[in-house]
Amino acid sequence: MVVENVNPSVYQKLEERKLSQTDYDNDYEDMIDEREVFDMIRNLQDPEHPLSLEELNVLDIDSVTIDNKAYLCKVEFTPTIPHCSMATLIGLSIKVKLLRSLPTKFKTEVSIKAGTHASETAINKQLADKERVAAALENVHLLQVVNKCLEDEYNR
């Protein structure tokens, strides 16, 4: 594999979230918030570098929007370079992590932040198409690559 961004900028990670008493209370109606979703996806690994998407500033807390009433989770990501060939794979990894982690009643929308990639329209169309996402995940090799991105950074 040819690495496109040989020397990416590395950013400071957010401090780990502190749990409150309500996180342990089973009688409390737990609403999913942006920070909870961000914590689900922040440690996804970049396909080209041994760094998390947060460390590469591909994702940050402001890239997540949650609407608990509509059961909608939106994530916008920013590729490290405008011609990143891994953008579709990164988006697919985020989408798969959310599908596996959020309650099934949530709809997920993953897209490239406007103006940050040369092919954002085409990639966003792919990521929004359920059939194309399902077909991509039927490809054994592609699924292995996605699963590698989903591995927790501490297990590497």
PDB file of C-alpha atoms in Angstrom:
ATOM      1  CA  MET A   1       0.000   0.000   0.000  1.00  0.00           C
ATOM      2  CA  VAL A   2       1.254   3.463  -0.911  1.00  0.00           C
ATOM      3  CA  VAL A   3       0.882   5.962   1.918  1.00  0.00           C
ATOM      4  CA  GLU A   4      -0.435   9.261   0.570  1.00  0.00           C
ATOM      5  CA  ASN A   5       0.076  11.429   3.654  1.00  0.00           C
ATOM      6  CA  VAL A   6       3.495  10.289   4.820  1.00  0.00           C
ATOM      7  CA  ASN A   7       3.850  12.779   7.672  1.00  0.00           C
ATOM      8  CA  PRO A   8       0.383  13.677   9.026  1.00  0.00           C
ATOM      9  CA  SER A   9      -0.169  16.261  11.725  1.00  0.00           C
ATOM     10  CA  VAL A  10      -0.967  14.688  15.093  1.00  0.00           C
ATOM     11  CA  TYR A  11      -3.354  16.452  17.475  1.00  0.00           C
ATOM     12  CA  GLN A  12      -3.977  16.316  21.223  1.00  0.00           C
ATOM     13  CA  LYS A  13      -6.730  13.933  22.319  1.00  0.00           C
ATOM     14  CA  LEU A  14      -9.584  14.991  24.629  1.00  0.00           C
ATOM     15  CA  GLU A  15      -9.442  13.873  28.229  1.00  0.00           C
ATOM     16  CA  GLU A  16     -11.351  10.664  28.925  1.00  0.00           C
ATOM     17  CA  ARG A  17     -14.968  11.209  29.991  1.00  0.00           C
ATOM     18  CA  LYS A  18     -15.691  10.888  33.703  1.00  0.00           C
ATOM     19  CA  LEU A  19     -18.694   8.746  34.585  1.00  0.00           C
ATOM     20  CA  SER A  20     -21.423  10.215  36.792  1.00  0.00           C
ATOM     21  CA  GLN A  21     -23.804   8.475  39.180  1.00  0.00           C
ATOM     22  CA  THR A  22     -26.533   8.427  36.509  1.00  0.00           C
ATOM     23  CA  ASP A  23     -24.235   6.317  34.308  1.00  0.00           C
ATOM     24  CA  TYR A  24     -24.648   3.544  36.888  1.00  0.00           C
ATOM     25  CA  ASP A  25     -28.352   4.077  37.655  1.00  0.00           C
ATOM     26  CA  ASN A  26     -30.586   1.604  35.788  1.00  0.00           C
ATOM     27  CA  ASP A  27     -33.721   3.609  36.648  1.00  0.00           C
ATOM     28  CA  TYR A  28     -32.447   6.723  34.891  1.00  0.00           C
ATOM     29  CA  GLU A  29     -33.530   7.221  31.261  1.00  0.00           C
ATOM     30  CA  ASP A  30     -30.214   7.519  29.511  1.00  0.00           C
ATOM     31  CA  MET A  31     -30.200   9.827  26.517  1.00  0.00           C
ATOM     32  CA  ILE A  32     -27.342   9.358  24.090  1.00  0.00           C
ATOM     33  CA  ASP A  33     -25.289  12.518  23.721  1.00  0.00           C
ATOM     34  CA  GLU A  34     -22.603  13.728  21.330  1.00  0.00           C
ATOM     35  CA  ARG A  35     -19.787  12.907  23.730  1.00  0.00           C
ATOM     36  CA  GLU A  36     -20.971   9.315  24.125  1.00  0.00           C
ATOM     37  CA  VAL A  37     -21.010   8.822  20.356  1.00  0.00           C
ATOM     38  CA  PHE A  38     -17.665  10.563  19.999  1.00  0.00           C
ATOM     39  CA  ASP A  39     -16.211   8.188  22.599  1.00  0.00           C
ATOM     40  CA  MET A  40     -17.491   5.263  20.506  1.00  0.00           C
ATOM     41  CA  ILE A  41     -15.618   6.379  17.392  1.00  0.00           C
ATOM     42  CA  ARG A  42     -12.674   8.489  18.573  1.00  0.00           C
ATOM     43  CA  ASN A  43     -10.244   5.552  18.779  1.00  0.00           C
ATOM     44  CA  LEU A  44     -10.980   4.115  15.338  1.00  0.00           C
ATOM     45  CA  GLN A  45      -7.678   3.571  13.600  1.00  0.00           C
ATOM     46  CA  ASP A  46      -6.616   5.297  10.412  1.00  0.00           C
ATOM     47  CA  PRO A  47      -6.087   2.699   7.645  1.00  0.00           C
ATOM     48  CA  GLU A  48      -2.663   4.151   6.746  1.00  0.00           C
ATOM     49  CA  HIS A  49      -1.203   5.191  10.098  1.00  0.00           C
ATOM     50  CA  PRO A  50      -1.033   3.670  13.585  1.00  0.00           C
ATOM     51  CA  LEU A  51      -3.003   6.654  14.894  1.00  0.00           C
ATOM     52  CA  SER A  52      -6.624   7.189  15.850  1.00  0.00           C
ATOM     53  CA  LEU A  53      -9.007   9.319  13.832  1.00  0.00           C
ATOM     54  CA  GLU A  54      -9.099  11.737  16.767  1.00  0.00           C
ATOM     55  CA  GLU A  55      -5.307  12.073  16.826  1.00  0.00           C
ATOM     56  CA  LEU A  56      -5.360  12.902  13.108  1.00  0.00           C
ATOM     57  CA  ASN A  57      -8.209  15.403  13.633  1.00  0.00           C
ATOM     58  CA  VAL A  58     -10.371  13.444  11.212  1.00  0.00           C
ATOM     59  CA  LEU A  59     -12.973  13.428  14.015  1.00  0.00           C
ATOM     60  CA  ASP A  60     -13.623  15.784  16.896  1.00  0.00           C
ATOM     61  CA  ILE A  61     -16.475  16.279  19.348  1.00  0.00           C
ATOM     62  CA  ASP A  62     -18.039  18.940  17.113  1.00  0.00           C
ATOM     63  CA  SER A  63     -18.331  16.462  14.232  1.00  0.00           C
ATOM     64  CA  VAL A  64     -21.119  14.561  16.022  1.00  0.00           C
ATOM     65  CA  THR A  65     -24.800  15.570  16.162  1.00  0.00           C
ATOM     66  CA  ILE A  66     -27.472  13.584  18.014  1.00  0.00           C
ATOM     67  CA  ASP A  67     -31.246  13.965  17.875  1.00  0.00           C
ATOM     68  CA  ASN A  68     -32.729  11.598  20.475  1.00  0.00           C
ATOM     69  CA  LYS A  69     -36.320  12.456  19.524  1.00  0.00           C
ATOM     70  CA  ALA A  70     -35.789  11.560  15.855  1.00  0.00           C
ATOM     71  CA  TYR A  71     -33.304   8.770  16.715  1.00  0.00           C
ATOM     72  CA  LEU A  72     -30.743  10.286  14.378  1.00  0.00           C
ATOM     73  CA  CYS A  73     -26.957  10.313  14.683  1.00  0.00           C
ATOM     74  CA  LYS A  74     -24.928  12.383  12.225  1.00  0.00           C
ATOM     75  CA  VAL A  75     -21.145  12.311  11.970  1.00  0.00           C
ATOM     76  CA  GLU A  76     -19.077  14.475   9.647  1.00  0.00           C
ATOM     77  CA  PHE A  77     -15.408  13.640   9.221  1.00  0.00           C
ATOM     78  CA  THR A  78     -12.495  15.531   7.699  1.00  0.00           C
ATOM     79  CA  PRO A  79      -9.928  13.552   5.674  1.00  0.00           C
ATOM     80  CA  THR A  80      -6.314  14.524   6.356  1.00  0.00           C
ATOM     81  CA  ILE A  81      -5.772  15.536   2.723  1.00  0.00           C
ATOM     82  CA  PRO A  82      -8.232  16.630  -0.024  1.00  0.00           C
ATOM     83  CA  HIS A  83      -7.441  13.637  -2.277  1.00  0.00           C
ATOM     84  CA  CYS A  84      -7.373  10.952   0.429  1.00  0.00           C
ATOM     85  CA  SER A  85      -8.043   7.599  -1.228  1.00  0.00           C
ATOM     86  CA  MET A  86      -8.969   6.119   2.167  1.00  0.00           C
ATOM     87  CA  ALA A  87     -11.904   8.500   2.762  1.00  0.00           C
ATOM     88  CA  THR A  88     -14.555   5.947   1.761  1.00  0.00           C
ATOM     89  CA  LEU A  89     -12.960   3.308   3.987  1.00  0.00           C
ATOM     90  CA  ILE A  90     -12.789   5.757   6.914  1.00  0.00           C
ATOM     91  CA  GLY A  91     -16.455   6.662   6.449  1.00  0.00           C
ATOM     92  CA  LEU A  92     -17.416   3.002   6.184  1.00  0.00           C
ATOM     93  CA  SER A  93     -15.505   2.229   9.396  1.00  0.00           C
ATOM     94  CA  ILE A  94     -17.326   5.008  11.253  1.00  0.00           C
ATOM     95  CA  LYS A  95     -20.668   3.812   9.869  1.00  0.00           C
ATOM     96  CA  VAL A  96     -20.031   0.178  10.873  1.00  0.00           C
ATOM     97  CA  LYS A  97     -18.934   1.166  14.393  1.00  0.00           C
ATOM     98  CA  LEU A  98     -22.101   3.221  14.866  1.00  0.00           C
ATOM     99  CA  LEU A  99     -24.319   0.457  13.455  1.00  0.00           C
ATOM    100  CA  ARG A 100     -22.753  -2.014  15.861  1.00  0.00           C
ATOM    101  CA  SER A 101     -22.787   0.310  18.901  1.00  0.00           C
ATOM    102  CA  LEU A 102     -25.958   2.402  18.802  1.00  0.00           C
ATOM    103  CA  PRO A 103     -29.449   1.052  19.513  1.00  0.00           C
ATOM    104  CA  THR A 104     -31.019  -0.273  16.306  1.00  0.00           C
ATOM    105  CA  LYS A 105     -33.726   2.420  16.371  1.00  0.00           C
ATOM    106  CA  PHE A 106     -31.074   5.036  15.511  1.00  0.00           C
ATOM    107  CA  LYS A 107     -30.496   6.060  11.925  1.00  0.00           C
ATOM    108  CA  THR A 108     -26.874   6.924  11.186  1.00  0.00           C
ATOM    109  CA  GLU A 109     -25.623   9.439   8.657  1.00  0.00           C
ATOM    110  CA  VAL A 110     -21.891   9.583   8.008  1.00  0.00           C
ATOM    111  CA  SER A 111     -20.470  12.108   5.583  1.00  0.00           C
ATOM    112  CA  ILE A 112     -17.381  14.084   4.660  1.00  0.00           C
ATOM    113  CA  LYS A 113     -17.395  17.652   5.921  1.00  0.00           C
ATOM    114  CA  ALA A 114     -18.239  20.058   3.098  1.00  0.00           C
ATOM    115  CA  GLY A 115     -15.234  21.395   1.218  1.00  0.00           C
ATOM    116  CA  THR A 116     -12.665  18.993   2.677  1.00  0.00           C
ATOM    117  CA  HIS A 117     -12.353  16.359  -0.074  1.00  0.00           C
ATOM    118  CA  ALA A 118     -12.188  16.474  -3.864  1.00  0.00           C
ATOM    119  CA  SER A 119     -14.750  13.643  -4.238  1.00  0.00           C
ATOM    120  CA  GLU A 120     -16.978  14.391  -1.248  1.00  0.00           C
ATOM    121  CA  THR A 121     -20.251  14.270  -3.216  1.00  0.00           C
ATOM    122  CA  ALA A 122     -19.566  10.813  -4.671  1.00  0.00           C
ATOM    123  CA  ILE A 123     -18.275   9.397  -1.369  1.00  0.00           C
ATOM    124  CA  ASN A 124     -21.187  10.862   0.614  1.00  0.00           C
ATOM    125  CA  LYS A 125     -23.598   9.283  -1.890  1.00  0.00           C
ATOM    126  CA  GLN A 126     -21.918   5.882  -1.361  1.00  0.00           C
ATOM    127  CA  LEU A 127     -22.020   6.181   2.436  1.00  0.00           C
ATOM    128  CA  ALA A 128     -25.720   7.159   2.375  1.00  0.00           C
ATOM    129  CA  ASP A 129     -26.746   4.198   0.191  1.00  0.00           C
ATOM    130  CA  LYS A 130     -27.732   1.233   2.407  1.00  0.00           C
ATOM    131  CA  GLU A 131     -27.373  -1.271  -0.445  1.00  0.00           C
ATOM    132  CA  ARG A 132     -23.872  -0.097  -1.336  1.00  0.00           C
ATOM    133  CA  VAL A 133     -22.797  -0.199   2.312  1.00  0.00           C
ATOM    134  CA  ALA A 134     -24.230  -3.721   2.685  1.00  0.00           C
ATOM    135  CA  ALA A 135     -22.516  -4.856  -0.533  1.00  0.00           C
ATOM    136  CA  ALA A 136     -19.190  -3.423   0.629  1.00  0.00           C
ATOM    137  CA  LEU A 137     -19.477  -5.344   3.893  1.00  0.00           C
ATOM    138  CA  GLU A 138     -20.094  -8.584   1.995  1.00  0.00           C
ATOM    139  CA  ASN A 139     -16.608  -8.242   0.518  1.00  0.00           C
ATOM    140  CA  VAL A 140     -14.467 -10.374   2.864  1.00  0.00           C
ATOM    141  CA  HIS A 141     -11.246  -8.415   2.255  1.00  0.00           C
ATOM    142  CA  LEU A 142     -12.920  -5.050   2.760  1.00  0.00           C
ATOM    143  CA  LEU A 143     -14.632  -6.269   5.930  1.00  0.00           C
ATOM    144  CA  GLN A 144     -11.244  -7.404   7.298  1.00  0.00           C
ATOM    145  CA  VAL A 145      -9.805  -3.927   6.655  1.00  0.00           C
ATOM    146  CA  VAL A 146     -12.806  -2.271   8.320  1.00  0.00           C
ATOM    147  CA  ASN A 147     -12.519  -4.591  11.324  1.00  0.00           C
ATOM    148  CA  LYS A 148      -8.837  -3.712  11.627  1.00  0.00           C
ATOM    149  CA  CYS A 149      -9.785  -0.016  11.789  1.00  0.00           C
ATOM    150  CA  LEU A 150     -12.294  -0.868  14.528  1.00  0.00           C
ATOM    151  CA  GLU A 151      -9.732  -2.575  16.736  1.00  0.00           C
ATOM    152  CA  ASP A 152      -9.114  -0.615  19.909  1.00  0.00           C
ATOM    153  CA  GLU A 153      -5.753   1.158  19.825  1.00  0.00           C
ATOM    154  CA  TYR A 154      -4.707  -0.609  23.037  1.00  0.00           C
ATOM    155  CA  ASN A 155      -5.050  -4.037  21.401  1.00  0.00           C
ATOM    156  CA  ARG A 156      -2.498  -3.330  18.682  1.00  0.00           C
TER     157      ARG A 156
END
